[in-house]
Amino acid sequence: MPNKWTGKGNPYTREEIRERLQKTIAQKKAIIGAGAGTGISAKFIEKGGADFLIVYNSGRFRMAGHGSTAGLMAYGDANAVAMEIGEYEVLPVVEEIPVFCGVHGSDPRRRMWHFLLQVKAMGFSGVNNFPTHSIVDGNFRDILEETGMGFYKEVEMVRLASKMDLFSCVYVATPEEAVQMAEVGADAIIAHVGTTVGGSIGVVGATVDMDFAIKRTREIIEAGRKVNKDIIFLAHGGPINTPDDVRVILENTDAHGFVGASSLERMAVESSLTDLTRQFKSLEL
């Protein structure tokens, strides 16, 4: 329950979050998670009824007018940025829903068990693996894996988080990655099918179609469910952008819901600010 005097919510245990989300599923409602890069985003996404929030370092770039992929680049300390957004912007204004921290699990400078203790102490209720190397492919992905900065480090981060009673809501891009995350105790798996399309800084050519998104989401769910039938499965990215797009995914897969970052906070700001400014500019003397 929120604290009536401060307006700040308290962190939840892993089991409490599971119960909350399972209750939503039992009511035949889609689970909706959202990225929040600013306090104002977090406050009003919560008012809209989201089930949880994730603080990513990419939120800072996204809300500064840059592509979310900037969060994967060497433009800052991803873990430090996520913690800063959480401490000073998001956690102080969220009243009741759980907030997860986007953790860059392959950061070689972090003693991950120690960093996760800081994440938990700050008041985050769970973790997400972002920036994630699951969406990196080709020769560069091979180099990351061979030089100690691969996806397996994100898997290890989730294994530690599970031991620390932190809820884990993780990105995977392939069925094989879903199996890896399921085996270390991931509570929710997000089928990441690519960078979100649309808007002023969304991708256009470098994306996949809805048929692929449905197929890949199904494959990820099937693979993860073989390890643990109780995992919650969510969809994200690529052509899955609007509520209608999410409806298509829910009707054609066993996904329990959707996680939106650009498709929620960025798209909302782009359209509403443009429309509102045009309304002001339509006024005549």
mmCIF file of C-alpha atoms in Angstrom:
data_model
loop_
_atom_site.group_PDB
_atom_site.id
_atom_site.type_symbol
_atom_site.label_atom_id
_atom_site.label_comp_id
_atom_site.label_asym_id
_atom_site.label_seq_id
_atom_site.Cartn_x
_atom_site.Cartn_y
_atom_site.Cartn_z
ATOM 1 C CA MET A 1 0.000 0.000 0.000
ATOM 2 C CA PRO A 2 1.262 3.531 -0.679
ATOM 3 C CA ASN A 3 2.395 5.717 2.180
ATOM 4 C CA LYS A 4 -0.362 8.328 2.625
ATOM 5 C CA TRP A 5 2.016 10.972 3.906
ATOM 6 C CA THR A 6 4.753 10.882 1.282
ATOM 7 C CA GLY A 7 3.007 9.455 -1.745
ATOM 8 C CA LYS A 8 5.845 6.977 -2.190
ATOM 9 C CA GLY A 9 5.281 3.277 -2.693
ATOM 10 C CA ASN A 10 7.280 0.588 -0.986
ATOM 11 C CA PRO A 11 9.293 -2.143 -2.738
ATOM 12 C CA TYR A 12 7.627 -5.519 -3.198
ATOM 13 C CA THR A 13 8.929 -9.013 -2.667
ATOM 14 C CA ARG A 14 9.283 -11.338 -5.606
ATOM 15 C CA GLU A 15 6.278 -13.388 -4.487
ATOM 16 C CA GLU A 16 4.104 -10.304 -4.012
ATOM 17 C CA ILE A 17 4.756 -9.239 -7.604
ATOM 18 C CA ARG A 18 3.998 -12.711 -8.904
ATOM 19 C CA GLU A 19 0.690 -12.666 -7.063
ATOM 20 C CA ARG A 20 -0.200 -9.227 -8.430
ATOM 21 C CA LEU A 21 0.496 -10.228 -12.021
ATOM 22 C CA GLN A 22 -1.206 -13.609 -11.729
ATOM 23 C CA LYS A 23 -4.284 -11.822 -10.411
ATOM 24 C CA THR A 24 -4.319 -9.662 -13.541
ATOM 25 C CA ILE A 25 -4.084 -12.769 -15.724
ATOM 26 C CA ALA A 26 -6.869 -14.468 -13.763
ATOM 27 C CA GLN A 27 -9.070 -11.453 -14.516
ATOM 28 C CA LYS A 28 -8.404 -11.991 -18.254
ATOM 29 C CA LYS A 29 -6.633 -8.656 -18.494
ATOM 30 C CA ALA A 30 -3.388 -7.994 -20.327
ATOM 31 C CA ILE A 31 -0.335 -7.212 -18.226
ATOM 32 C CA ILE A 32 1.148 -3.869 -19.275
ATOM 33 C CA GLY A 33 4.649 -2.850 -18.284
ATOM 34 C CA ALA A 34 6.235 0.436 -19.317
ATOM 35 C CA GLY A 35 9.609 2.073 -19.519
ATOM 36 C CA ALA A 36 9.903 5.366 -17.656
ATOM 37 C CA GLY A 37 12.755 7.724 -18.395
ATOM 38 C CA THR A 38 11.416 10.661 -16.367
ATOM 39 C CA GLY A 39 9.362 11.228 -13.258
ATOM 40 C CA ILE A 40 6.502 12.768 -15.223
ATOM 41 C CA SER A 41 6.337 9.676 -17.451
ATOM 42 C CA ALA A 42 6.302 7.387 -14.421
ATOM 43 C CA LYS A 43 3.626 9.374 -12.613
ATOM 44 C CA PHE A 44 1.131 9.406 -15.458
ATOM 45 C CA ILE A 45 1.839 5.925 -16.800
ATOM 46 C CA GLU A 46 0.973 4.711 -13.320
ATOM 47 C CA LYS A 47 -2.229 6.785 -13.377
ATOM 48 C CA GLY A 48 -3.076 5.068 -16.657
ATOM 49 C CA GLY A 49 -3.054 1.709 -14.917
ATOM 50 C CA ALA A 50 0.267 0.086 -15.864
ATOM 51 C CA ASP A 51 1.172 -2.993 -13.850
ATOM 52 C CA PHE A 52 4.848 -2.137 -13.426
ATOM 53 C CA LEU A 53 7.555 0.268 -14.558
ATOM 54 C CA ILE A 54 11.093 -0.353 -15.781
ATOM 55 C CA VAL A 55 13.797 2.294 -15.522
ATOM 56 C CA TYR A 56 16.215 1.966 -18.459
ATOM 57 C CA ASN A 57 19.227 4.083 -19.262
ATOM 58 C CA SER A 58 17.727 4.342 -22.771
ATOM 59 C CA GLY A 59 14.856 6.331 -21.265
ATOM 60 C CA ARG A 60 17.179 9.282 -20.793
ATOM 61 C CA PHE A 61 18.182 9.238 -24.463
ATOM 62 C CA ARG A 62 14.632 8.574 -25.631
ATOM 63 C CA MET A 63 13.187 11.486 -23.708
ATOM 64 C CA ALA A 64 16.049 13.716 -24.856
ATOM 65 C CA GLY A 65 14.974 13.142 -28.453
ATOM 66 C CA HIS A 66 17.411 10.406 -29.437
ATOM 67 C CA GLY A 67 16.868 6.813 -30.538
ATOM 68 C CA SER A 68 16.583 4.224 -27.766
ATOM 69 C CA THR A 69 19.472 2.293 -29.320
ATOM 70 C CA ALA A 70 21.732 4.988 -27.848
ATOM 71 C CA GLY A 71 21.320 3.052 -24.600
ATOM 72 C CA LEU A 72 23.447 0.265 -26.086
ATOM 73 C CA MET A 73 26.283 2.596 -27.023
ATOM 74 C CA ALA A 74 29.202 3.984 -25.027
ATOM 75 C CA TYR A 75 27.454 7.270 -24.324
ATOM 76 C CA GLY A 76 27.459 6.915 -20.552
ATOM 77 C CA ASP A 77 27.461 4.458 -17.661
ATOM 78 C CA ALA A 78 24.231 2.516 -18.225
ATOM 79 C CA ASN A 79 23.982 1.246 -14.647
ATOM 80 C CA ALA A 80 24.737 4.619 -13.106
ATOM 81 C CA VAL A 81 22.186 6.372 -15.339
ATOM 82 C CA ALA A 82 19.433 3.889 -14.460
ATOM 83 C CA MET A 83 20.154 4.266 -10.758
ATOM 84 C CA GLU A 84 20.145 8.065 -11.033
ATOM 85 C CA ILE A 85 16.817 8.141 -12.860
ATOM 86 C CA GLY A 86 15.383 5.754 -10.303
ATOM 87 C CA GLU A 87 16.613 7.571 -7.226
ATOM 88 C CA TYR A 88 15.874 11.159 -8.209
ATOM 89 C CA GLU A 89 12.991 10.952 -10.672
ATOM 90 C CA VAL A 90 10.941 7.751 -10.756
ATOM 91 C CA LEU A 91 10.979 6.174 -7.300
ATOM 92 C CA PRO A 92 10.093 9.435 -5.493
ATOM 93 C CA VAL A 93 6.871 9.895 -7.499
ATOM 94 C CA VAL A 94 5.537 6.366 -7.988
ATOM 95 C CA GLU A 95 2.814 5.671 -5.475
ATOM 96 C CA GLU A 96 1.982 1.999 -5.668
ATOM 97 C CA ILE A 97 3.164 -0.143 -8.601
ATOM 98 C CA PRO A 98 6.469 -2.082 -8.638
ATOM 99 C CA VAL A 99 9.499 -0.508 -10.287
ATOM 100 C CA PHE A 100 12.287 -2.583 -11.872
ATOM 101 C CA CYS A 101 15.833 -1.453 -12.602
ATOM 102 C CA GLY A 102 17.404 -1.951 -16.023
ATOM 103 C CA VAL A 103 20.744 -3.572 -15.162
ATOM 104 C CA HIS A 104 23.641 -3.833 -17.618
ATOM 105 C CA GLY A 105 24.676 -7.298 -16.533
ATOM 106 C CA SER A 106 27.794 -7.542 -18.694
ATOM 107 C CA ASP A 107 29.449 -4.403 -17.281
ATOM 108 C CA PRO A 108 32.929 -5.765 -16.413
ATOM 109 C CA ARG A 109 33.516 -3.070 -13.783
ATOM 110 C CA ARG A 110 30.654 -4.140 -11.546
ATOM 111 C CA ARG A 111 30.750 -6.831 -8.870
ATOM 112 C CA MET A 112 27.232 -7.832 -9.768
ATOM 113 C CA TRP A 113 26.200 -9.269 -6.414
ATOM 114 C CA HIS A 114 27.275 -6.011 -4.768
ATOM 115 C CA PHE A 115 25.541 -3.846 -7.363
ATOM 116 C CA LEU A 116 22.285 -5.789 -7.039
ATOM 117 C CA LEU A 117 22.357 -5.194 -3.300
ATOM 118 C CA GLN A 118 22.464 -1.455 -4.084
ATOM 119 C CA VAL A 119 19.576 -1.831 -6.534
ATOM 120 C CA LYS A 120 17.496 -3.547 -3.886
ATOM 121 C CA ALA A 121 18.473 -1.092 -1.146
ATOM 122 C CA MET A 122 17.378 1.845 -3.308
ATOM 123 C CA GLY A 123 13.840 0.475 -3.433
ATOM 124 C CA PHE A 124 13.615 -1.293 -6.777
ATOM 125 C CA SER A 125 11.442 -4.409 -6.629
ATOM 126 C CA GLY A 126 13.084 -6.220 -9.509
ATOM 127 C CA VAL A 127 15.486 -6.144 -12.417
ATOM 128 C CA ASN A 128 15.497 -6.159 -16.185
ATOM 129 C CA ASN A 129 18.496 -6.942 -18.408
ATOM 130 C CA PHE A 130 19.042 -3.711 -20.283
ATOM 131 C CA PRO A 131 21.194 -2.780 -22.105
ATOM 132 C CA THR A 132 20.942 -6.307 -23.493
ATOM 133 C CA HIS A 133 23.258 -8.054 -25.904
ATOM 134 C CA SER A 134 20.391 -10.322 -26.922
ATOM 135 C CA ILE A 135 19.541 -7.837 -29.676
ATOM 136 C CA VAL A 136 23.136 -7.659 -30.948
ATOM 137 C CA ASP A 137 23.923 -10.097 -33.732
ATOM 138 C CA GLY A 138 26.574 -10.948 -36.301
ATOM 139 C CA ASN A 139 30.346 -10.900 -35.864
ATOM 140 C CA PHE A 140 30.201 -8.232 -33.157
ATOM 141 C CA ARG A 141 27.961 -10.465 -31.032
ATOM 142 C CA ASP A 142 30.503 -13.274 -31.404
ATOM 143 C CA ILE A 143 33.268 -10.946 -30.232
ATOM 144 C CA LEU A 144 31.259 -9.895 -27.165
ATOM 145 C CA GLU A 145 30.614 -13.516 -26.235
ATOM 146 C CA GLU A 146 34.261 -14.513 -26.661
ATOM 147 C CA THR A 147 35.665 -11.594 -24.684
ATOM 148 C CA GLY A 148 33.602 -11.982 -21.524
ATOM 149 C CA MET A 149 30.847 -9.483 -22.276
ATOM 150 C CA GLY A 150 28.164 -11.753 -23.675
ATOM 151 C CA PHE A 151 24.556 -12.551 -22.955
ATOM 152 C CA TYR A 152 25.614 -15.223 -20.478
ATOM 153 C CA LYS A 153 26.612 -12.411 -18.106
ATOM 154 C CA GLU A 154 23.029 -11.161 -18.186
ATOM 155 C CA VAL A 155 21.866 -14.685 -17.385
ATOM 156 C CA GLU A 156 24.239 -14.776 -14.425
ATOM 157 C CA MET A 157 22.862 -11.419 -13.235
ATOM 158 C CA VAL A 158 19.340 -12.856 -13.244
ATOM 159 C CA ARG A 159 20.514 -15.940 -11.352
ATOM 160 C CA LEU A 160 21.912 -13.679 -8.621
ATOM 161 C CA ALA A 161 18.797 -11.497 -8.599
ATOM 162 C CA SER A 162 16.622 -14.567 -8.075
ATOM 163 C CA LYS A 163 18.698 -15.537 -5.033
ATOM 164 C CA MET A 164 18.236 -12.008 -3.676
ATOM 165 C CA ASP A 165 14.418 -12.140 -3.957
ATOM 166 C CA LEU A 166 14.373 -9.600 -6.779
ATOM 167 C CA PHE A 167 11.706 -10.153 -9.428
ATOM 168 C CA SER A 168 13.253 -10.599 -12.882
ATOM 169 C CA CYS A 169 11.515 -9.434 -16.052
ATOM 170 C CA VAL A 170 13.966 -10.093 -18.862
ATOM 171 C CA TYR A 171 14.494 -9.559 -22.573
ATOM 172 C CA VAL A 172 15.320 -12.441 -24.875
ATOM 173 C CA ALA A 173 15.475 -12.482 -28.665
ATOM 174 C CA THR A 174 15.649 -16.225 -29.350
ATOM 175 C CA PRO A 175 14.172 -19.465 -27.976
ATOM 176 C CA GLU A 176 17.651 -20.512 -26.813
ATOM 177 C CA GLU A 177 17.984 -17.368 -24.706
ATOM 178 C CA ALA A 178 14.524 -17.996 -23.260
ATOM 179 C CA VAL A 179 15.675 -21.421 -22.068
ATOM 180 C CA GLN A 180 18.793 -19.937 -20.473
ATOM 181 C CA MET A 181 16.800 -17.322 -18.573
ATOM 182 C CA ALA A 182 14.113 -19.799 -17.524
ATOM 183 C CA GLU A 183 16.743 -22.145 -16.126
ATOM 184 C CA VAL A 184 18.111 -19.486 -13.751
ATOM 185 C CA GLY A 185 14.685 -18.519 -12.438
ATOM 186 C CA ALA A 186 13.432 -15.628 -14.594
ATOM 187 C CA ASP A 187 9.910 -14.692 -13.465
ATOM 188 C CA ALA A 188 8.797 -12.980 -16.670
ATOM 189 C CA ILE A 189 10.265 -13.252 -20.164
ATOM 190 C CA ILE A 190 9.832 -10.518 -22.762
ATOM 191 C CA ALA A 191 10.050 -11.629 -26.388
ATOM 192 C CA HIS A 192 12.088 -8.805 -27.950
ATOM 193 C CA VAL A 193 11.508 -8.830 -31.713
ATOM 194 C CA GLY A 194 13.448 -5.685 -32.632
ATOM 195 C CA THR A 195 13.654 -1.922 -32.250
ATOM 196 C CA THR A 196 10.235 -0.276 -32.109
ATOM 197 C CA VAL A 197 8.989 1.188 -35.385
ATOM 198 C CA GLY A 198 7.326 4.551 -35.836
ATOM 199 C CA GLY A 199 7.486 8.061 -34.521
ATOM 200 C CA SER A 200 10.193 10.618 -35.221
ATOM 201 C CA ILE A 201 13.135 8.429 -34.181
ATOM 202 C CA GLY A 202 11.785 4.901 -34.589
ATOM 203 C CA VAL A 203 13.229 2.561 -37.188
ATOM 204 C CA VAL A 204 11.740 2.172 -40.653
ATOM 205 C CA GLY A 205 13.819 -0.233 -42.724
ATOM 206 C CA ALA A 206 15.713 -2.221 -40.101
ATOM 207 C CA THR A 207 12.790 -4.092 -38.630
ATOM 208 C CA VAL A 208 10.601 -7.184 -39.024
ATOM 209 C CA ASP A 209 6.967 -7.670 -39.985
ATOM 210 C CA MET A 210 4.092 -8.785 -37.787
ATOM 211 C CA ASP A 211 4.190 -12.371 -39.097
ATOM 212 C CA PHE A 212 7.760 -12.712 -37.864
ATOM 213 C CA ALA A 213 6.882 -11.058 -34.550
ATOM 214 C CA ILE A 214 4.080 -13.577 -33.977
ATOM 215 C CA LYS A 215 6.243 -16.538 -34.984
ATOM 216 C CA ARG A 216 9.208 -15.521 -32.845
ATOM 217 C CA THR A 217 7.023 -14.720 -29.838
ATOM 218 C CA ARG A 218 5.411 -18.165 -30.097
ATOM 219 C CA GLU A 219 8.831 -19.863 -30.322
ATOM 220 C CA ILE A 220 10.135 -18.021 -27.274
ATOM 221 C CA ILE A 221 7.043 -18.857 -25.227
ATOM 222 C CA GLU A 222 7.179 -22.517 -26.203
ATOM 223 C CA ALA A 223 10.859 -22.811 -25.307
ATOM 224 C CA GLY A 224 10.569 -21.055 -21.956
ATOM 225 C CA ARG A 225 7.429 -22.921 -20.963
ATOM 226 C CA LYS A 226 9.207 -26.276 -21.382
ATOM 227 C CA VAL A 227 11.499 -25.242 -18.537
ATOM 228 C CA ASN A 228 8.918 -23.538 -16.324
ATOM 229 C CA LYS A 229 5.213 -23.462 -17.136
ATOM 230 C CA ASP A 230 4.621 -20.679 -14.579
ATOM 231 C CA ILE A 231 6.695 -18.028 -16.358
ATOM 232 C CA ILE A 232 4.840 -14.895 -17.442
ATOM 233 C CA PHE A 233 5.418 -14.083 -21.117
ATOM 234 C CA LEU A 234 5.271 -10.588 -22.575
ATOM 235 C CA ALA A 235 5.840 -9.068 -26.019
ATOM 236 C CA HIS A 236 7.918 -6.090 -27.091
ATOM 237 C CA GLY A 237 9.353 -4.219 -30.024
ATOM 238 C CA GLY A 238 9.431 -4.262 -33.782
ATOM 239 C CA PRO A 239 5.991 -3.753 -35.319
ATOM 240 C CA ILE A 240 4.255 -4.149 -31.933
ATOM 241 C CA ASN A 241 3.672 -0.479 -31.291
ATOM 242 C CA THR A 242 0.011 0.443 -30.790
ATOM 243 C CA PRO A 243 -2.781 -1.112 -28.687
ATOM 244 C CA ASP A 244 -4.146 -2.631 -31.895
ATOM 245 C CA ASP A 245 -0.759 -4.213 -32.615
ATOM 246 C CA VAL A 246 -0.661 -5.691 -29.125
ATOM 247 C CA ARG A 247 -4.171 -7.042 -29.616
ATOM 248 C CA VAL A 248 -2.944 -8.918 -32.701
ATOM 249 C CA ILE A 249 -0.109 -10.479 -30.685
ATOM 250 C CA LEU A 250 -2.413 -11.473 -27.827
ATOM 251 C CA GLU A 251 -4.879 -13.041 -30.248
ATOM 252 C CA ASN A 252 -2.203 -15.049 -32.057
ATOM 253 C CA THR A 253 0.129 -16.121 -29.240
ATOM 254 C CA ASP A 254 -0.041 -17.165 -25.591
ATOM 255 C CA ALA A 255 1.587 -13.926 -24.428
ATOM 256 C CA HIS A 256 0.144 -12.485 -21.214
ATOM 257 C CA GLY A 257 0.779 -8.854 -22.104
ATOM 258 C CA PHE A 258 3.141 -6.228 -23.401
ATOM 259 C CA VAL A 259 6.061 -4.058 -22.333
ATOM 260 C CA GLY A 260 6.269 -0.670 -24.028
ATOM 261 C CA ALA A 261 8.985 1.940 -23.779
ATOM 262 C CA SER A 262 9.125 4.063 -26.928
ATOM 263 C CA SER A 263 5.599 2.975 -27.785
ATOM 264 C CA LEU A 264 4.290 4.441 -24.534
ATOM 265 C CA GLU A 265 6.268 7.384 -23.242
ATOM 266 C CA ARG A 266 7.936 8.612 -26.443
ATOM 267 C CA MET A 267 4.976 8.193 -28.781
ATOM 268 C CA ALA A 268 2.649 9.812 -26.258
ATOM 269 C CA VAL A 269 4.866 12.870 -25.910
ATOM 270 C CA GLU A 270 5.456 13.235 -29.644
ATOM 271 C CA SER A 271 1.783 13.163 -30.592
ATOM 272 C CA SER A 272 0.353 15.109 -27.661
ATOM 273 C CA LEU A 273 2.888 17.953 -27.738
ATOM 274 C CA THR A 274 2.561 18.348 -31.488
ATOM 275 C CA ASP A 275 -1.245 18.370 -31.405
ATOM 276 C CA LEU A 276 -1.478 20.682 -28.414
ATOM 277 C CA THR A 277 0.995 23.168 -29.881
ATOM 278 C CA ARG A 278 -0.968 23.208 -33.148
ATOM 279 C CA GLN A 279 -4.134 23.942 -31.193
ATOM 280 C CA PHE A 280 -2.442 26.926 -29.514
ATOM 281 C CA LYS A 281 -1.055 28.139 -32.823
ATOM 282 C CA SER A 282 -4.501 27.983 -34.400
ATOM 283 C CA LEU A 283 -5.660 30.822 -32.135
ATOM 284 C CA GLU A 284 -6.200 34.195 -33.809
ATOM 285 C CA LEU A 285 -6.032 37.735 -32.461
#
